[in-house]
Amino acid sequence: MWWDDGMTEAILLVGGQGTRLRPLTISTPKPMLPVAGVPVTIHQIERARDAGVTRVVLGTSYRAEVFAERLGDGSDLGVEIAYAVEAQPLGTGGAIRNAADLLTCGPDDPVMVLNGDVLSGVDYRALLAGHVDWGAALTLHLTRVDDPTAYGLVPTGDDGQVLAFREKPQMPEEIVTDQVNAGCYVFTRSVIDEIPAGRPVSVERETFPALLDNGVLVRGVVDDAYWLDLGTPWDFVKGSADLVRGIAPWAGHRPAPYLLLDGAEVSDQAVIGHGTTVGRGVRVIGDAVIEGSVLMDGAVVEAGAAVIDSVIGERVRIGEGATVVGAVIGDDAVIGARNELRHGVRVWPGTQLGETSVRFSSDA
Ligand code: GTP
């Protein structure tokens, strides 16, 4: 029985292309991008481990090799890691089914399944225990959001039983609740084994509605703990800053206005805050101002520059007096002195921008 053998398994879905986070995801899959200096996947594995998960199967597809190179067999993280690789992306349900071939638990045991791009403070241990106590086929963590239209809506009855699934509703009459699918599930293993193998399947659009049609118990647990989907650049910088400032959960981390990683050099005249992460070997020169941003390893910010709410890729150079607000700068780009990049601008890796241009919200 699950509790007795001290072994709990989880599947992490990490095979998506992360198109909304381009150009950051051209070389690095979204779950391996560092938030507060640590890949999202590692934050998730550590939280799962602390909740009793002992073995993790990563469902990989896009840039699958990056995960194994960094995470190995998991021994550094105190879990066992196995890798399921999809030759062609199989979607969320197909990925779960593919990963199930590497599970070792029995048909009645609970399996935790996590989307690989979410920061969450939900109590995984309580979700697992509640799932087993209720004898559910599937338990979903639900969170409440102000604008549910970009999410999967999941209305529940008084006892927590899921009543329906409405994926990204557009019509006002479809918006029947503010509870949305938070991308964290507990499946009974036998339910995963019944997902069709070898073809793309969406759990949200196909598997979940079919479970309701079959009349099995599907429970939703509404929990208002910290939750953030890191799908867009703006949520990505917010998630990183929330971890640094202690707003998002991070065991053992002491909240701080900013985080300096190994070998970062910051001038005494620089002003840094709002949860900024200054990556390994970064140099911040003179009176530069950096707020709420992620500076990836090896970047350089010159005197008089301002970097606000932005992601600065590896080895990027931000020239003297440049202003970068709400922008994403791909690896190895050079932003010449006094450029102004604002609100939604994305600069592709290796781009060289000369001095003094102003760009709003178009790809450079
Ligand atoms: P966007 O392209 O920006 O929408 O990002 P994404 O590709 O990550 O898609 P989305 O955010 O909807 O995916 C939710 C989670 O499922 C992420 O953790 C993805 O890595 C994962 N995922 C999505 N599609 C697949 C797939 O085909 N295979 C695997 N293994 N994981 C997937």
XYZ file of C-alpha atoms and ligand atoms in Angstrom:
396
model
C 0.000 0.000 0.000
C 1.185 3.483 -0.928
C 1.732 5.001 2.555
C 3.503 1.894 3.873
C 6.252 1.465 1.296
C 7.455 5.090 1.639
C 7.591 5.550 -2.129
C 5.643 8.229 -3.982
C 6.044 8.978 -7.683
C 5.476 12.158 -9.678
C 5.420 13.032 -13.371
C 6.644 16.485 -14.434
C 5.453 17.757 -17.820
C 8.404 19.631 -19.273
C 8.200 18.990 -23.022
C 6.443 22.129 -24.272
C 8.067 24.544 -26.715
C 7.455 27.607 -24.544
C 6.608 29.794 -27.547
C 5.345 32.675 -25.405
C 8.760 32.937 -23.769
C 10.753 33.216 -26.975
C 13.542 34.102 -27.533
C 14.544 32.789 -24.079
C 13.308 29.306 -24.964
C 15.204 28.996 -28.264
C 18.141 27.349 -26.513
C 16.720 26.502 -23.086
C 13.372 24.795 -22.479
C 11.061 26.916 -20.317
C 11.218 24.677 -17.214
C 15.031 24.936 -17.215
C 15.101 28.743 -17.315
C 16.386 30.092 -13.991
C 13.988 31.875 -11.655
C 15.902 33.386 -8.740
C 18.962 31.629 -10.184
C 17.488 28.114 -10.097
C 15.637 26.288 -12.914
C 11.874 26.128 -12.400
C 12.076 22.311 -12.539
C 14.472 22.227 -9.588
C 12.186 24.460 -7.505
C 9.370 22.009 -8.274
C 11.354 18.843 -7.581
C 12.542 20.219 -4.231
C 8.986 21.055 -3.146
C 7.742 17.644 -4.280
C 10.610 15.906 -2.458
C 9.814 17.847 0.716
C 6.230 16.560 0.415
C 7.391 12.944 0.294
C 7.879 12.342 -3.463
C 10.803 9.946 -3.924
C 10.827 9.331 -7.676
C 10.175 11.737 -10.563
C 9.581 10.873 -14.211
C 10.246 13.846 -16.480
C 8.038 13.914 -19.583
C 10.379 15.546 -22.085
C 10.212 16.370 -25.772
C 11.522 19.809 -26.817
C 15.284 19.983 -26.075
C 15.042 16.824 -23.983
C 18.830 16.513 -23.580
C 19.088 19.717 -21.510
C 17.270 18.107 -18.556
C 19.463 15.014 -18.251
C 22.662 17.073 -18.611
C 21.696 19.242 -15.645
C 19.701 16.909 -13.399
C 21.355 13.525 -13.996
C 19.900 10.683 -11.933
C 18.517 13.137 -9.349
C 20.843 12.097 -6.526
C 21.992 15.721 -5.981
C 18.341 16.623 -5.366
C 17.570 13.637 -3.151
C 15.142 11.952 -5.571
C 15.405 9.351 -8.312
C 14.833 10.856 -11.771
C 13.839 8.904 -14.889
C 13.408 10.415 -18.356
C 10.585 9.668 -20.770
C 11.308 11.180 -24.200
C 8.662 11.827 -26.869
C 9.999 11.748 -30.412
C 7.029 13.942 -31.376
C 5.266 16.095 -28.758
C 2.291 14.120 -27.448
C 0.470 16.952 -25.650
C -0.202 16.945 -21.927
C -2.190 13.664 -21.836
C 0.028 11.820 -24.299
C 3.069 12.897 -22.262
C 1.552 11.585 -19.019
C 0.715 8.256 -20.702
C 4.205 8.011 -22.189
C 5.843 8.747 -18.812
C 3.675 6.080 -17.140
C 5.759 3.379 -18.831
C 8.525 4.342 -16.393
C 6.375 4.371 -13.231
C 6.968 1.545 -10.764
C 3.908 1.944 -8.501
C 0.791 -0.251 -8.469
C -2.536 0.469 -10.238
C -4.276 1.807 -7.108
C -1.452 4.138 -6.028
C -1.617 7.937 -6.361
C 0.697 9.677 -8.851
C 1.329 13.410 -8.642
C 1.435 15.200 -12.019
C 2.757 18.754 -12.347
C 2.904 21.196 -15.254
C 6.544 22.192 -15.473
C 6.055 25.941 -15.617
C 4.178 26.725 -12.402
C 5.345 28.178 -9.075
C 2.969 27.089 -6.365
C 2.642 26.959 -2.603
C -0.115 24.356 -2.553
C 0.321 21.576 0.014
C 1.191 18.551 -2.184
C 1.118 16.174 0.782
C -2.451 17.178 1.658
C -3.534 16.765 -1.989
C -2.103 13.233 -2.090
C -3.627 12.240 1.253
C -7.032 13.746 0.354
C -7.029 11.907 -2.970
C -6.468 8.560 -1.252
C -8.971 9.256 1.563
C -11.724 10.093 -0.919
C -10.908 7.235 -3.272
C -10.913 9.692 -6.183
C -9.838 8.802 -9.715
C -8.413 12.289 -10.175
C -7.810 15.253 -7.859
C -7.064 18.706 -9.275
C -5.615 21.713 -7.520
C -7.792 24.703 -8.422
C -6.818 28.319 -7.912
C -8.909 31.477 -8.225
C -7.985 34.162 -10.775
C -9.432 37.598 -11.645
C -9.656 36.927 -15.390
C -10.351 33.240 -16.039
C -10.628 33.524 -19.850
C -7.038 32.396 -20.460
C -7.411 29.278 -18.303
C -9.426 26.086 -17.934
C -12.465 26.756 -15.727
C -13.434 24.015 -13.270
C -16.719 24.530 -11.388
C -17.231 22.273 -8.356
C -20.194 21.223 -6.186
C -20.465 21.698 -2.403
C -18.504 18.503 -1.736
C -15.674 19.460 -4.110
C -16.830 17.131 -6.879
C -15.946 18.585 -10.287
C -19.035 19.460 -12.330
C -17.521 20.439 -15.696
C -14.384 21.502 -17.578
C -14.488 24.650 -19.723
C -11.190 25.303 -21.503
C -10.392 28.998 -22.190
C -14.009 30.224 -22.363
C -14.751 33.314 -24.455
C -18.523 33.787 -24.117
C -19.675 35.568 -20.927
C -22.268 32.860 -20.189
C -19.464 30.244 -20.118
C -17.653 32.024 -17.289
C -19.426 30.224 -14.486
C -16.642 30.307 -11.869
C -13.289 31.927 -11.072
C -11.762 28.538 -10.170
C -9.199 27.420 -12.724
C -7.053 24.356 -13.335
C -3.713 25.087 -11.630
C -1.735 22.425 -13.534
C -1.238 20.139 -10.511
C -3.047 16.804 -10.298
C -3.117 13.529 -8.422
C -4.124 10.593 -10.632
C -4.827 7.064 -9.529
C -2.260 5.169 -11.604
C -4.803 2.942 -13.386
C -6.498 6.084 -14.783
C -3.232 7.114 -16.464
C -2.819 3.637 -17.963
C -6.173 4.053 -19.711
C -5.077 7.168 -21.649
C -4.508 6.095 -25.285
C -0.797 5.521 -25.992
C 1.263 6.724 -28.941
C -0.843 9.671 -30.098
C -1.281 13.286 -28.990
C -3.844 13.697 -26.200
C -4.831 16.796 -24.225
C -5.768 15.995 -20.637
C -7.641 19.270 -20.373
C -9.780 18.802 -23.495
C -10.046 15.017 -23.774
C -9.112 13.006 -20.678
C -10.751 15.127 -17.958
C -14.145 15.535 -19.693
C -14.160 11.781 -20.495
C -13.657 10.943 -16.805
C -16.715 13.044 -15.925
C -18.731 11.335 -18.680
C -17.734 7.964 -17.203
C -19.088 8.995 -13.804
C -15.887 8.426 -11.785
C -15.018 10.653 -8.823
C -13.081 13.757 -9.907
C -12.338 16.165 -7.061
C -11.248 19.791 -7.192
C -9.407 21.283 -4.227
C -9.602 25.079 -4.205
C -6.533 26.479 -2.512
C -5.490 30.113 -2.408
C -1.798 29.528 -1.708
C 0.691 31.368 -3.933
C 0.295 30.315 -7.582
C 1.813 31.672 -10.784
C 1.990 30.266 -14.303
C 5.352 31.392 -15.711
C 4.192 31.211 -19.342
C 4.838 34.829 -20.366
C 7.991 36.947 -19.922
C 6.136 39.277 -17.565
C 5.004 36.469 -15.304
C 8.471 34.954 -15.528
C 10.152 38.095 -14.091
C 7.376 38.413 -11.510
C 7.844 34.798 -10.379
C 11.579 35.245 -10.039
C 11.189 38.478 -8.056
C 8.509 36.884 -5.842
C 10.910 34.052 -4.945
C 13.722 36.479 -4.108
C 11.441 38.624 -1.926
C 9.904 35.646 -0.153
C 6.424 36.147 -1.642
C 6.607 32.802 -3.466
C 7.503 29.755 -1.335
C 11.143 28.683 -1.295
C 12.258 26.533 1.642
C 15.465 27.709 3.295
C 15.648 31.013 1.385
C 15.928 34.226 3.382
C 13.812 36.952 1.681
C 15.893 39.824 0.289
C 15.464 42.870 -1.959
C 17.788 41.280 -4.520
C 19.898 38.183 -5.071
C 23.555 38.202 -6.118
C 24.838 34.894 -7.503
C 28.463 33.740 -7.426
C 30.988 36.053 -9.029
C 28.516 38.920 -9.640
C 30.167 42.337 -9.308
C 27.968 45.325 -8.526
C 29.294 48.865 -8.251
C 28.657 50.750 -4.988
C 26.817 53.468 -6.912
C 24.347 51.048 -8.532
C 20.766 50.858 -7.244
C 19.323 47.326 -7.259
C 16.039 46.039 -5.853
C 12.443 44.831 -6.324
C 13.556 41.178 -6.301
C 16.182 41.401 -9.042
C 18.450 38.390 -9.602
C 22.007 39.225 -10.654
C 23.407 36.085 -12.302
C 26.811 34.441 -12.042
C 29.650 36.613 -13.261
C 27.353 39.564 -14.103
C 28.904 43.055 -13.917
C 26.802 46.099 -13.026
C 28.891 49.203 -13.621
C 28.648 52.727 -12.153
C 25.246 54.186 -11.302
C 23.094 51.676 -13.219
C 19.574 51.078 -11.855
C 18.132 47.548 -11.879
C 14.630 46.748 -10.594
C 12.502 43.580 -10.662
C 14.633 41.960 -13.366
C 16.504 38.761 -14.144
C 20.090 39.305 -15.314
C 21.323 35.957 -16.571
C 24.900 34.741 -16.225
C 27.677 36.827 -17.718
C 25.560 39.905 -18.590
C 27.046 43.419 -18.320
C 25.073 46.589 -17.540
C 27.011 49.801 -18.054
C 26.854 53.059 -16.109
C 23.713 55.156 -16.335
C 21.624 52.307 -17.760
C 18.211 51.429 -16.289
C 16.846 47.870 -16.476
C 13.316 47.528 -15.094
C 11.004 44.445 -15.092
C 13.048 42.813 -17.861
C 14.825 39.564 -18.649
C 18.418 40.031 -19.786
C 19.874 36.896 -21.405
C 23.301 35.374 -20.890
C 26.323 37.505 -21.873
C 24.120 40.416 -23.029
C 25.685 43.880 -22.897
C 23.461 46.865 -22.028
C 25.283 50.053 -23.068
C 25.758 53.293 -21.155
C 22.606 55.234 -20.446
C 20.328 52.686 -22.159
C 16.776 52.216 -20.842
C 15.224 48.744 -20.890
C 11.717 48.472 -19.417
C 9.457 45.417 -19.735
C 11.690 43.881 -22.415
C 13.276 40.505 -23.134
C 16.829 40.501 -24.472
C 18.083 37.214 -25.975
C 21.519 35.761 -25.189
C 24.635 37.530 -26.531
C 22.751 40.617 -27.788
C 24.421 44.014 -27.541
C 22.227 47.029 -26.778
C 24.153 50.146 -27.753
C 24.445 53.229 -25.546
C 21.296 55.314 -24.926
C 18.884 52.923 -26.652
C 15.380 52.927 -25.228
C 13.530 49.588 -25.309
C 10.087 49.514 -23.735
C 6.989 47.478 -23.053
C 7.000 44.155 -24.817
C 10.112 44.577 -26.971
C 11.908 41.274 -27.581
C 15.439 41.323 -28.940
C 16.618 38.131 -30.659
C 19.859 36.423 -29.531
C 23.033 37.924 -30.943
C 21.328 41.104 -32.222
C 23.528 44.209 -32.152
C 21.645 47.475 -31.741
C 23.670 50.613 -32.464
C 23.418 53.750 -30.368
C 20.280 55.715 -29.622
C 17.165 54.143 -31.049
C 13.742 53.943 -29.438
C 11.644 50.773 -29.735
C 8.219 49.976 -28.315
C 6.638 46.598 -28.377
C 7.902 45.263 -31.683
C 10.489 42.581 -32.206
C 13.948 44.084 -32.669
P 3.613 27.934 -24.860
O 4.104 27.428 -26.191
O 4.161 29.295 -24.557
O 2.114 27.855 -24.696
O 4.225 26.991 -23.696
P 4.226 25.399 -23.533
O 4.723 24.774 -24.787
O 5.008 25.082 -22.299
O 2.703 25.002 -23.349
P 1.826 25.049 -22.027
O 2.259 26.200 -21.165
O 0.398 24.982 -22.398
O 2.208 23.647 -21.348
C 1.885 23.341 -20.012
C 2.909 22.348 -19.506
O 2.840 21.129 -20.248
C 4.333 22.867 -19.643
O 5.032 22.491 -18.501
C 4.859 22.152 -20.885
O 6.265 21.906 -20.791
C 4.082 20.845 -20.866
N 3.785 20.355 -22.213
C 3.001 20.934 -23.147
N 2.936 20.182 -24.254
C 3.710 19.087 -24.021
C 4.048 17.932 -24.804
O 3.638 17.753 -25.952
N 4.867 17.020 -24.213
C 5.356 17.177 -22.946
N 6.168 16.246 -22.450
N 5.060 18.257 -22.180
C 4.238 19.192 -22.730
